[in-house]
Coordinates of C-alpha atoms (C1' of nucleotides) in Angstrom, one line a residue:
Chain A
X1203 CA 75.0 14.5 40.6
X1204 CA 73.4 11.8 38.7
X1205 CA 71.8 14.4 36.4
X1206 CA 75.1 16.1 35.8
X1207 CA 77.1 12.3 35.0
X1208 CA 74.3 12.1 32.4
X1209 CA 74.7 15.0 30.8
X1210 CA 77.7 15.1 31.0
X1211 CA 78.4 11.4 29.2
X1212 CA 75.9 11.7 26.9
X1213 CA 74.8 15.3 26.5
X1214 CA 72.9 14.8 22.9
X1215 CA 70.6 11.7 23.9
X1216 CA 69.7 13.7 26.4
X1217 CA 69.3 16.8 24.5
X1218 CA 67.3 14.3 21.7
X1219 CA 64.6 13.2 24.7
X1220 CA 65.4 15.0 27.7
X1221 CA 62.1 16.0 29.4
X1222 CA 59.6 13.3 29.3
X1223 CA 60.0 10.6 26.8
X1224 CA 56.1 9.3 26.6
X1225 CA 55.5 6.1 26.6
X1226 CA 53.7 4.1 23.9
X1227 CA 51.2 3.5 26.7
X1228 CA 50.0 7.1 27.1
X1229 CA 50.2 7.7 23.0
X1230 CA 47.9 5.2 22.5
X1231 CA 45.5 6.2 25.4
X1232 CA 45.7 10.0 23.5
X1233 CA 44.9 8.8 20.4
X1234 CA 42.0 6.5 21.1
X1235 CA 40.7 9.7 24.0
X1236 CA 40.6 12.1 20.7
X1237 CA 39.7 9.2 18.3
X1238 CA 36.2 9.3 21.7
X1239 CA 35.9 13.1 22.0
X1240 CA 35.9 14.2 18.5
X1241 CA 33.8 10.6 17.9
X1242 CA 35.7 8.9 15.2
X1243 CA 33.9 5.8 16.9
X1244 CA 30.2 4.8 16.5
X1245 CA 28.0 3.9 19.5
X1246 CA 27.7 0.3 20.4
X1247 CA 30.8 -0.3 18.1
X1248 CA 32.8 -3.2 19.8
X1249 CA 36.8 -2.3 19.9
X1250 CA 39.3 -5.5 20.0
X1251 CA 43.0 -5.1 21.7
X1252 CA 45.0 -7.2 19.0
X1253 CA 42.7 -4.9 15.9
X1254 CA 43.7 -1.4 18.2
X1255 CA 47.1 -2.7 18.6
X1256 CA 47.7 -3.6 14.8
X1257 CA 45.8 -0.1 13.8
X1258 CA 48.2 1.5 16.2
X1259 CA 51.2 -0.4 15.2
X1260 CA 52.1 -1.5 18.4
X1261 CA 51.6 -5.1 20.6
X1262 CA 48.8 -5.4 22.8
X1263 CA 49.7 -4.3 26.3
X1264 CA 49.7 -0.7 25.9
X1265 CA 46.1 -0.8 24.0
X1266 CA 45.0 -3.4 27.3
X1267 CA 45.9 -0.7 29.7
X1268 CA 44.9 2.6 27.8
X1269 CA 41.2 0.6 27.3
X1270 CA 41.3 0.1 30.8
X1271 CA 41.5 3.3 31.6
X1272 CA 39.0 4.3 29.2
X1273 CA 36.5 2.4 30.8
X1274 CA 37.0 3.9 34.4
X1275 CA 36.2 6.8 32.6
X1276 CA 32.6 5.5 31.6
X1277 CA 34.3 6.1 28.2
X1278 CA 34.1 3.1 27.5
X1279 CA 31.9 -0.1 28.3
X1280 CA 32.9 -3.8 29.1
X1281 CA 30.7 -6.1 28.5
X1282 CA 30.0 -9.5 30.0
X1283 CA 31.5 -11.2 27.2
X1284 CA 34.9 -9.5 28.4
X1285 CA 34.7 -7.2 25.2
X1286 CA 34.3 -3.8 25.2
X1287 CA 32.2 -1.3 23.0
X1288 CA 31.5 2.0 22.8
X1289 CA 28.7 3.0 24.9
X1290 CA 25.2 3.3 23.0
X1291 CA 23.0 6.9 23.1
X1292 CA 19.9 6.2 25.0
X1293 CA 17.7 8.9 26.0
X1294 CA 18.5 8.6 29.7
X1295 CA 22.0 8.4 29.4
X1296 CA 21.9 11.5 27.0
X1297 CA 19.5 13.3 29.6
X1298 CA 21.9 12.3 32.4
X1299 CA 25.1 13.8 30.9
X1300 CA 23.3 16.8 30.3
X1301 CA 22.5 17.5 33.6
X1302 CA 26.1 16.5 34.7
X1303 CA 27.8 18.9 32.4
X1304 CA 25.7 22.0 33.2
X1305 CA 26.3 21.1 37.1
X1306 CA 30.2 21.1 36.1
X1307 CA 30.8 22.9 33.5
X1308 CA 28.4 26.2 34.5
X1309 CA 30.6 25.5 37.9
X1310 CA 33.7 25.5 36.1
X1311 CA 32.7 28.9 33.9
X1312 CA 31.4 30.4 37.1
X1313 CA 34.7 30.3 38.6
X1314 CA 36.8 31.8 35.6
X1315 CA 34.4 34.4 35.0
X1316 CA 36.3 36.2 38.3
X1317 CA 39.2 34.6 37.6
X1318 CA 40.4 35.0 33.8
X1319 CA 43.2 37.3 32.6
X1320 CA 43.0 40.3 29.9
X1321 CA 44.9 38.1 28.2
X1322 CA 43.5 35.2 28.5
X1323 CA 40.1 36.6 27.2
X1324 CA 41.9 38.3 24.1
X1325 CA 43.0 34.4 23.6
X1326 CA 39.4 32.7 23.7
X1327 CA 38.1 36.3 21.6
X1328 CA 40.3 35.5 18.5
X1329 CA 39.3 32.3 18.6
X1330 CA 35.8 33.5 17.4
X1331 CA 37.2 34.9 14.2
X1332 CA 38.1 30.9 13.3
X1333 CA 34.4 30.3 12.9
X1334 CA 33.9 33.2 10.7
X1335 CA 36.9 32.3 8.8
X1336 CA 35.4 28.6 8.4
X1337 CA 32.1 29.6 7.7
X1338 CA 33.6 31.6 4.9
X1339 CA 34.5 28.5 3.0
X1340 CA 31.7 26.2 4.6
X1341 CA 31.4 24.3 1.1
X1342 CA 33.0 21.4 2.7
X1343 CA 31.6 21.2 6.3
X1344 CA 34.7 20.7 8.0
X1345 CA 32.9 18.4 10.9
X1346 CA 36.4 17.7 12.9
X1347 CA 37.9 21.3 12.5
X1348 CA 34.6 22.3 14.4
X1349 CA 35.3 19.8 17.2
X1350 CA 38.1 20.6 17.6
X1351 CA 37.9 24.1 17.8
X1352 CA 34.6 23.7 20.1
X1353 CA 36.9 21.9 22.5
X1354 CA 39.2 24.5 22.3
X1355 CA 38.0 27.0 23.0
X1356 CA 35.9 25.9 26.2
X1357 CA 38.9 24.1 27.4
X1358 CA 40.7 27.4 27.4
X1359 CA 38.5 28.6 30.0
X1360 CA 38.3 25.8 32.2
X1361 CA 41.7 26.1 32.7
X1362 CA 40.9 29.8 34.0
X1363 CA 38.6 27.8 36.7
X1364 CA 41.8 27.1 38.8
X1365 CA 40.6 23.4 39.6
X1366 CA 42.9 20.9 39.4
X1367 CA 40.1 18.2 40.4
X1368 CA 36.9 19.7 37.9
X1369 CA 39.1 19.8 34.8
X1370 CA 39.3 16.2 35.1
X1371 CA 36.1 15.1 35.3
X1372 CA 34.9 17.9 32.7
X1373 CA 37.3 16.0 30.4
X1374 CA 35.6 12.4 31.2
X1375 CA 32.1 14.3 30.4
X1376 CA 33.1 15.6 27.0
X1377 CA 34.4 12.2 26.4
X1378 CA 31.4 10.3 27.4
X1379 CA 29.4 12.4 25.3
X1380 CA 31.6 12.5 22.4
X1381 CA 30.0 10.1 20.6
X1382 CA 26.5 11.8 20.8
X1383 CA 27.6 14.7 19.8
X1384 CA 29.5 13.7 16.6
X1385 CA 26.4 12.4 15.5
X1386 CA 24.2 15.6 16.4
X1387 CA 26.7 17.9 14.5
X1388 CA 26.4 15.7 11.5
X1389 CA 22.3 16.0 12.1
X1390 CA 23.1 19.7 12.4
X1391 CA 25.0 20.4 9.2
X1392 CA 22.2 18.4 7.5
X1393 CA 19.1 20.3 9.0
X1394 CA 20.6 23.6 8.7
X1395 CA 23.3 26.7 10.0
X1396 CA 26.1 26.1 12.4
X1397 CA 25.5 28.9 14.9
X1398 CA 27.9 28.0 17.2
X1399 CA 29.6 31.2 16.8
X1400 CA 27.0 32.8 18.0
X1401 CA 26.8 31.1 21.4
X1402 CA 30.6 31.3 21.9
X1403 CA 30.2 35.6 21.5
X1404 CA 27.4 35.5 24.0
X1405 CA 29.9 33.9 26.5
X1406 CA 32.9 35.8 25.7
X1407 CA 31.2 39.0 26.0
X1408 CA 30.1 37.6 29.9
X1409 CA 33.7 36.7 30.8
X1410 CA 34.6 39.8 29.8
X1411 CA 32.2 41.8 31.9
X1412 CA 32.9 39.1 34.8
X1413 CA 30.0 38.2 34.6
X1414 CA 29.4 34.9 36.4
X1415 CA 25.5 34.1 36.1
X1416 CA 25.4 35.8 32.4
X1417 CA 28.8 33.4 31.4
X1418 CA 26.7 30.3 32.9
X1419 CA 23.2 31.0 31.4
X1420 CA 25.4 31.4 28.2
X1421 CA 27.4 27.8 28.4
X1422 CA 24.2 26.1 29.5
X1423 CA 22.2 27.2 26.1
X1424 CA 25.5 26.5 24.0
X1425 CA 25.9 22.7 25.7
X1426 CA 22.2 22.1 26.1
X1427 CA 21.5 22.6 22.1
X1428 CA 23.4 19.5 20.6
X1429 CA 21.5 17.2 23.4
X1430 CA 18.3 18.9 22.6
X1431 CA 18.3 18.2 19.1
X1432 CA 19.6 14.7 18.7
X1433 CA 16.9 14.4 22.2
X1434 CA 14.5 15.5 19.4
X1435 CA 15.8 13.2 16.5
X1436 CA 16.2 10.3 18.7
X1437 CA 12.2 10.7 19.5
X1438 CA 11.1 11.0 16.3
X1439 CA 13.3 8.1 15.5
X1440 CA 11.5 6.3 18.3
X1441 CA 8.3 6.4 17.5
X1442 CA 8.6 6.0 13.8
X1443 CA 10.3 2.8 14.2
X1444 CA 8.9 1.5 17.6
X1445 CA 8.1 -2.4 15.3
X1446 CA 12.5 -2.5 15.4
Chain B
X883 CA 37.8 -29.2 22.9
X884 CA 39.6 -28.1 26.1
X885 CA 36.5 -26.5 27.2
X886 CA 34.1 -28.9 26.4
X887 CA 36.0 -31.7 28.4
X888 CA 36.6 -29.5 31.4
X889 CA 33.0 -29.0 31.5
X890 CA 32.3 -32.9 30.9
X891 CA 35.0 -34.1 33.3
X892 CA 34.4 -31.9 36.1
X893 CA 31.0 -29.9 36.6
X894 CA 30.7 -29.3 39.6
X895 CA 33.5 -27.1 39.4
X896 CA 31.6 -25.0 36.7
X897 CA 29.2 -25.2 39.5
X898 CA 31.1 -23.6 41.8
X899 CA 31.8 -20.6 39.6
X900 CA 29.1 -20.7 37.1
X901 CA 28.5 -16.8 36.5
X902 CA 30.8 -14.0 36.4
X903 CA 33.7 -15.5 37.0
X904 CA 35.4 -12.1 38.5
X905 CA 39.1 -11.3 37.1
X906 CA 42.6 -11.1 38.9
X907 CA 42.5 -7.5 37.7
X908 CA 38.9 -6.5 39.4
X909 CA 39.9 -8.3 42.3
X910 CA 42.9 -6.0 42.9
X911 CA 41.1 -2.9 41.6
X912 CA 38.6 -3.2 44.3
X913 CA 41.0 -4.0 46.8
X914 CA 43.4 -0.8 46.0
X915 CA 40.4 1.0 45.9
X916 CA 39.1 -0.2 49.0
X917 CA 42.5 0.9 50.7
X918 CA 42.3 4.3 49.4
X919 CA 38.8 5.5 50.5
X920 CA 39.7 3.8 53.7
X921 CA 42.4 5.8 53.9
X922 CA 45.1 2.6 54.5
X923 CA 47.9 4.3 52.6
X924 CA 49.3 7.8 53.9
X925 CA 49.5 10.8 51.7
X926 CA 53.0 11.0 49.4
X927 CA 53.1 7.2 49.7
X928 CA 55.1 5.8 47.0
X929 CA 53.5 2.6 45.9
X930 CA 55.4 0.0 43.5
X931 CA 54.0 -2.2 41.0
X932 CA 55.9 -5.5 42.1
X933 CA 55.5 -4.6 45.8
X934 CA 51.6 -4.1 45.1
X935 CA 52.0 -7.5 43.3
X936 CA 53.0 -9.3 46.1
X937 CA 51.2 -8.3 48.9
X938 CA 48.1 -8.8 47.0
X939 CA 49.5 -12.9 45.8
X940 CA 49.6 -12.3 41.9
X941 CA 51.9 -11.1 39.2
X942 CA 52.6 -7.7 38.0
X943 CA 49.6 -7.6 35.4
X944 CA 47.1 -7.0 37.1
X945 CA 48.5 -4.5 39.7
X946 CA 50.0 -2.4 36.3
X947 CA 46.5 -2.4 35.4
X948 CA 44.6 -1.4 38.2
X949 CA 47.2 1.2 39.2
X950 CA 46.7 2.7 35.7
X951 CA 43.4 3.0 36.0
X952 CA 43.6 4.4 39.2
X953 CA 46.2 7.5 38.1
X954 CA 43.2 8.5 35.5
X955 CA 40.7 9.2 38.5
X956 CA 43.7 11.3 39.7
X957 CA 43.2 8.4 42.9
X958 CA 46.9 8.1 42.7
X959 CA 49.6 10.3 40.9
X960 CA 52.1 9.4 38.4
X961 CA 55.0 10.9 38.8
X962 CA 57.8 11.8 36.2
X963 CA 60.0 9.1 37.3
X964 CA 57.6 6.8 36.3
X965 CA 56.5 6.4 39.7
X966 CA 53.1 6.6 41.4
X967 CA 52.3 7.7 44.9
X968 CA 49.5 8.4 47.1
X969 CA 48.6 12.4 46.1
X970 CA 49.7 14.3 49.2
X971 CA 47.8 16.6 50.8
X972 CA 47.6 19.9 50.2
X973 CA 45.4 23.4 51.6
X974 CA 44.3 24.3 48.2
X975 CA 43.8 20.4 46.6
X976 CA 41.9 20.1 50.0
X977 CA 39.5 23.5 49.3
X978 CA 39.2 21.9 45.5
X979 CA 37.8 18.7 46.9
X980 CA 35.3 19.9 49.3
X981 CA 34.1 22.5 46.5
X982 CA 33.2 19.7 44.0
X983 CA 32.0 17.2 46.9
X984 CA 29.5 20.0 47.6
X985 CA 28.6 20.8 44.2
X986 CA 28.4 16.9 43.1
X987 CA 26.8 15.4 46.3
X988 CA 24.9 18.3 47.2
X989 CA 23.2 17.7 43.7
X990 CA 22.7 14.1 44.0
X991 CA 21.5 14.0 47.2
X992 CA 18.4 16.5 46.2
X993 CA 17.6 14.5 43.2
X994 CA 17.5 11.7 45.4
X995 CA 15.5 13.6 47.7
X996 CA 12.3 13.6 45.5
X997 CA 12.9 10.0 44.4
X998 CA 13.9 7.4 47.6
X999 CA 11.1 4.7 48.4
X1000 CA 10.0 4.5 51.8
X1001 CA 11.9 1.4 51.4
X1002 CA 15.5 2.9 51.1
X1003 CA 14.7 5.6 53.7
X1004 CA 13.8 2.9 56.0
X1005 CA 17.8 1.6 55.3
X1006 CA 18.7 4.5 56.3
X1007 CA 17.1 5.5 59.5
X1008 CA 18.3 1.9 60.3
X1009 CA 21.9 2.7 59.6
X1010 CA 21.4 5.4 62.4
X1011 CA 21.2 2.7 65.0
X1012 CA 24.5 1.6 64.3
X1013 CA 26.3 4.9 64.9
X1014 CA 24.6 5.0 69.0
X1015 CA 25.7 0.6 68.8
X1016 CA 29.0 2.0 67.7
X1017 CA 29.5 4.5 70.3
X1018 CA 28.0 1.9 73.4
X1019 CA 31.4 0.4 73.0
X1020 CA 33.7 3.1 71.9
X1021 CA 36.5 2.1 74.4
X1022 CA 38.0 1.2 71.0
X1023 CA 37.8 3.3 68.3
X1024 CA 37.1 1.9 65.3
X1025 CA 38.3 4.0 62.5
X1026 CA 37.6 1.6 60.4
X1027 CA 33.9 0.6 61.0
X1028 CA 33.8 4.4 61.1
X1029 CA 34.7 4.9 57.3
X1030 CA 32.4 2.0 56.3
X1031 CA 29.8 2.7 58.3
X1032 CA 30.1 6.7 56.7
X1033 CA 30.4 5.1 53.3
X1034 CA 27.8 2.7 53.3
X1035 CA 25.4 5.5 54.0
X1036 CA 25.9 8.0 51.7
X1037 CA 26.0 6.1 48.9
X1038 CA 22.7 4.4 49.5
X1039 CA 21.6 7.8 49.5
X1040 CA 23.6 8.8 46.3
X1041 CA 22.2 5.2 44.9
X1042 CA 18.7 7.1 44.6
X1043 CA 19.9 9.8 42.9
X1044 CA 19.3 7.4 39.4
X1045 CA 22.2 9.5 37.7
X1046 CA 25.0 6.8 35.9
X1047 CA 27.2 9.7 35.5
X1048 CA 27.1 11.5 39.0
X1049 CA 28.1 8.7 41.0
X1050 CA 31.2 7.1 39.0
X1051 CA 32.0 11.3 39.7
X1052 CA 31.2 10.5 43.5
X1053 CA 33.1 7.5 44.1
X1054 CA 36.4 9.6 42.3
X1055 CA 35.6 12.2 45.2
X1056 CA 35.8 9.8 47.8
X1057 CA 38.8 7.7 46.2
X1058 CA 40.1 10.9 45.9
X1059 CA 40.0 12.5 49.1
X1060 CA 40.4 9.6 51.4
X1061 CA 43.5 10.2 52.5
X1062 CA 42.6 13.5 53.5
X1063 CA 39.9 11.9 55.8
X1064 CA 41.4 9.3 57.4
X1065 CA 44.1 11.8 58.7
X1066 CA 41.0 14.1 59.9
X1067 CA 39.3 11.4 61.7
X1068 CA 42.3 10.4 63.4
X1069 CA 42.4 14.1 64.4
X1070 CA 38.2 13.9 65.4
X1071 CA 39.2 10.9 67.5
X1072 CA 42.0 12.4 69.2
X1073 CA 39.9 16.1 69.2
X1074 CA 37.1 14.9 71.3
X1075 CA 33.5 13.4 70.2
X1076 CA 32.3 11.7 67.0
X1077 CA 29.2 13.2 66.3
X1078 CA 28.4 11.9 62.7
X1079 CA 25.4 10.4 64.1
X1080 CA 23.5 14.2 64.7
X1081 CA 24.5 15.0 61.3
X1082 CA 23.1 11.7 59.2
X1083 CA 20.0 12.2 61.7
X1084 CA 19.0 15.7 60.3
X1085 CA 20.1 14.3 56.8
X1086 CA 17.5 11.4 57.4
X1087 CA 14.5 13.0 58.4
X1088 CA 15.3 15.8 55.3
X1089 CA 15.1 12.8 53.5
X1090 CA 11.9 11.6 55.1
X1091 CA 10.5 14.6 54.9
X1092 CA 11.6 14.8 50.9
X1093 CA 12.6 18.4 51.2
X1094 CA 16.0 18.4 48.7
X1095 CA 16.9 22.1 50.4
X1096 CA 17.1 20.7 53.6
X1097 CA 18.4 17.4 52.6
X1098 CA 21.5 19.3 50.4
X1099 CA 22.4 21.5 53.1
X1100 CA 22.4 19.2 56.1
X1101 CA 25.0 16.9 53.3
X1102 CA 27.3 19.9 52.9
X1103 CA 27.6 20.5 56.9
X1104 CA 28.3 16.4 57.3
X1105 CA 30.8 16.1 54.8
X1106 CA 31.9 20.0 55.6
X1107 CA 33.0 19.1 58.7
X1108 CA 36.3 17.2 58.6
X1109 CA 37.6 19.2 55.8
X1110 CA 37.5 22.3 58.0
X1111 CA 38.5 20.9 60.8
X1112 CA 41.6 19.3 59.0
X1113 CA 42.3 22.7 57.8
X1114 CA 42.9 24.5 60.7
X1115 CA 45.1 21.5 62.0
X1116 CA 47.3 22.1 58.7
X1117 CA 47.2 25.7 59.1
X1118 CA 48.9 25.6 62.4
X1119 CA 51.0 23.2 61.8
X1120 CA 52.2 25.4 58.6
X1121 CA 52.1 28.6 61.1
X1122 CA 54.9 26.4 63.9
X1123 CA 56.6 24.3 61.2
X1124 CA 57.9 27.2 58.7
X1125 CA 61.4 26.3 59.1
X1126 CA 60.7 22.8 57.7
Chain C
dT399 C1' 85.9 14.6 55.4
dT400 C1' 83.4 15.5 51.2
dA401 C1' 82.3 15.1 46.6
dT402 C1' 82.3 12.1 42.5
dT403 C1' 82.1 8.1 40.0
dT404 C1' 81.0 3.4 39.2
dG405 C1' 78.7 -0.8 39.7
dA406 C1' 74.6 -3.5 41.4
dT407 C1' 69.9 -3.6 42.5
dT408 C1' 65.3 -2.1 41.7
dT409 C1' 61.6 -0.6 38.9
dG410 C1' 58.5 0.5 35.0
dT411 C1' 57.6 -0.7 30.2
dG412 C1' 56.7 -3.4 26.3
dA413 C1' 56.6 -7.9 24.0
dT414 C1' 55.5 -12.6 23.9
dC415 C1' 53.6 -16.9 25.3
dA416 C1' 50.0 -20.1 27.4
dC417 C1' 45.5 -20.8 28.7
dA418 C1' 40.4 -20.4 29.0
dC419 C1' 36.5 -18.8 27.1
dT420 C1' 33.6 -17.2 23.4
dT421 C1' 31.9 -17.1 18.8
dG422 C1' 31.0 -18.6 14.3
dC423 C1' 30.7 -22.1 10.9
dA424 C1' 30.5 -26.5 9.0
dT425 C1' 29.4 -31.2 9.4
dT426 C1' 26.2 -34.6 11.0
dG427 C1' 22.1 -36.5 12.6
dA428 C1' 17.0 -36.7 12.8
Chain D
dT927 C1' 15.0 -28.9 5.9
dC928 C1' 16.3 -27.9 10.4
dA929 C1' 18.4 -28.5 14.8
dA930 C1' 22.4 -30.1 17.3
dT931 C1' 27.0 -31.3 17.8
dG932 C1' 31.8 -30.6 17.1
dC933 C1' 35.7 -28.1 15.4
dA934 C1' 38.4 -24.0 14.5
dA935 C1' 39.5 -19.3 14.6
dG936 C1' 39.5 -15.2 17.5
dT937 C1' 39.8 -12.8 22.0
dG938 C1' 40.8 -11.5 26.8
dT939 C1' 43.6 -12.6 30.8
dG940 C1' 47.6 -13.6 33.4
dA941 C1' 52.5 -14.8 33.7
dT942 C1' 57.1 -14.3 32.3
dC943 C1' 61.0 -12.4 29.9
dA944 C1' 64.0 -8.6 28.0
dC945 C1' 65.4 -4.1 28.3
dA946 C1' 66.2 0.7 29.7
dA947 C1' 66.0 4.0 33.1
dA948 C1' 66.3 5.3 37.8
dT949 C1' 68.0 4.6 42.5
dC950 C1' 71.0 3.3 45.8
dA951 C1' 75.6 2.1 47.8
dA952 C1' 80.1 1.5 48.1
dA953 C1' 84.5 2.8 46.7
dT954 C1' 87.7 6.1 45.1
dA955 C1' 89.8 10.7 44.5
dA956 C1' 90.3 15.4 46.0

DNA sequence: TTATTTGATTTGTGATCACACTTGCATTGA
DNA sequence: TCAATGCAAGTGTGATCACAAATCAAATAA
């Protein structure tokens, strides 16, 4: 019908974008949601349409909408003034999405743990040879490789949760904190060894015995020891510096 | 300039709207959202920006913008035409909701459990009152009262839960599944008696009595209830309408 | 009659403009 | 010297326009 006409008439253009031609509007809102999660942007930094739109070389309406968006999400924060910043760590707040992401994300884990494939599991288990592989060259601490493999590999599970409504707010929690935890990764590479790969083997080894409580017990100490050690930093920060 | 002589020339007008003065864009943000938790637009409902723009009295901007927002908290669906619509329902997005409504409220509600002032438990138990007023005069049912009534009282509840994450997560639940309930109290209505009122009483004095076990499972029979009963009402549709 | 094509309308998207408000700096007054 | 006033640049918001894609309808051909 109208599909056939089309490809018919014009079978190349359609061949050149013929699923789902994004918009600019949903590029930008990807960039500046990675630019959040792997936190390319400091807290309490103040973010300006016309400066996103010239950094993304594009005009101003699709940066309006995407930071619109963003601040739904608690990604982001409007302020009175009508300008909008990245949220600032407090203590609270840090505390807060702590709690939120071990009610959701042990959830989510829970659920996969009965529900991931053989294959699935062999997916998430080579991914733990990356970290071996990147400690084995760890001269240059490679703080965005991490992050992004982090994500990786406990999106990959999610997935396995089956739930079309937790995956999306996990994905608002990661980016809410992403900020906090850029900056405890750098205070982690400073104080001493990246065990991550450590943590991630614990919870493989659960989802491969199905094992729901041993797979949440296992997320909750990975997630909880970022918060916990920028909780500690920020303290110590606090109280040497209570006259600023 | 232009600002200073506004001011000069005409102050009581600044008067008039001295603090926050609230945006197009808010305005029809709260009013789309309004409609969805109120369940005012039916499942698979296919809304359009210029429609939306003139029912609500503005220009296109602001609806673009609000409707954006509102396909991130997966409150409305974008669809690959570039369309968005109303999410319809389904048995297993239905089972997905109520899973995370139990999981998210059910935690709120004990944390606000061990924290509400006798104050906001006195709101509460007054909000009781209104169900029996409500029913005095049920000749007419009034769905809509109904939803408010619902709403305002768990989220004074939720309120005391003092998480900033959890209840941005709640009110995407509710935008979220207010379709759904809308249809199922049309069904209750039709079914026979409304008996919210029981349920919010046991919830209250749980509440009173600060016992978060209690409090969590009376929540998850109150806002059980219409899901399950919706269910069955699917199911046997789905078990007659096959052919369809 | 049915299927196909073609043209007109509708719709989303992106850019640009106009306006109001805020912010920061310089000039002016005490 | 310091505070206050006034001006200018910057910023968010809303409206409008231009364009491409999709949808719908009528007309035509098989």
């Amino acid at each position: 019908m109208q599909k056939a006409t089309a490809d018919k008439s014009d079978p190349i253009a359609a061949q050149l974008a013929p699923v789902g031609r994004e918009t600019v509007q949903d590029r930008v809102y990807s960039e500046l949601r990675r630019a959040l999660i792997g936190g390319l942007f400091e807290p309490s930094q103040v973010l300006t349409i016309r400066g996103l739109a010239d950094a993304l070389m594009t005009s101003t309406m699709p940066v309006r909408e995407a930071l619109g968006r963003l601040i739904t999400e608690k990604a982001l924060e409007a302020l009175p003034n009508r300008s909008v910043r990245v949220p600032p760590i407090t203590l609270e707040r840090m505390d807060d999405l702590l709690r939120a992401r071990i009610l959701i994300e042990g959830e989510a884990i829970a659920l996969a743990a009965t529900r991931m494939t053989s294959r699935q599991i062999a997916t998430i288990e080579s991914m733990l040879g990356e970290w071996d592989e990147m400690r084995a060259l760890k001269q240059k601490k490679d703080v965005d490789r991490e992050v992004t493999l982090n994500q990786a590999f406990h999106f990959e599970i999610y997935r396995a949760c089956g739930s079309a409504v937790l995956i999306p707010m996990i994905e608002s929690l990661w980016l809410q904190s992403g900020p906090c935890i850029r900056v405890a990764i750098y205070a982690f590479s400073d104080a001493g060894e990246v065990d991550t790969a450590h943590y991630h083997r614990t919870i493989v080894k659960a989802m491969a015995a199905q094992d729901a409580k041993e797979a949440r017990d296992a997320l909750v100490a990975d997630i909880s020891r970022p918060f916990t050690f920028l909780r500690s930093k920020l303290e110590a920060e606090a109280k040497k510096g209570i006259s600023a």
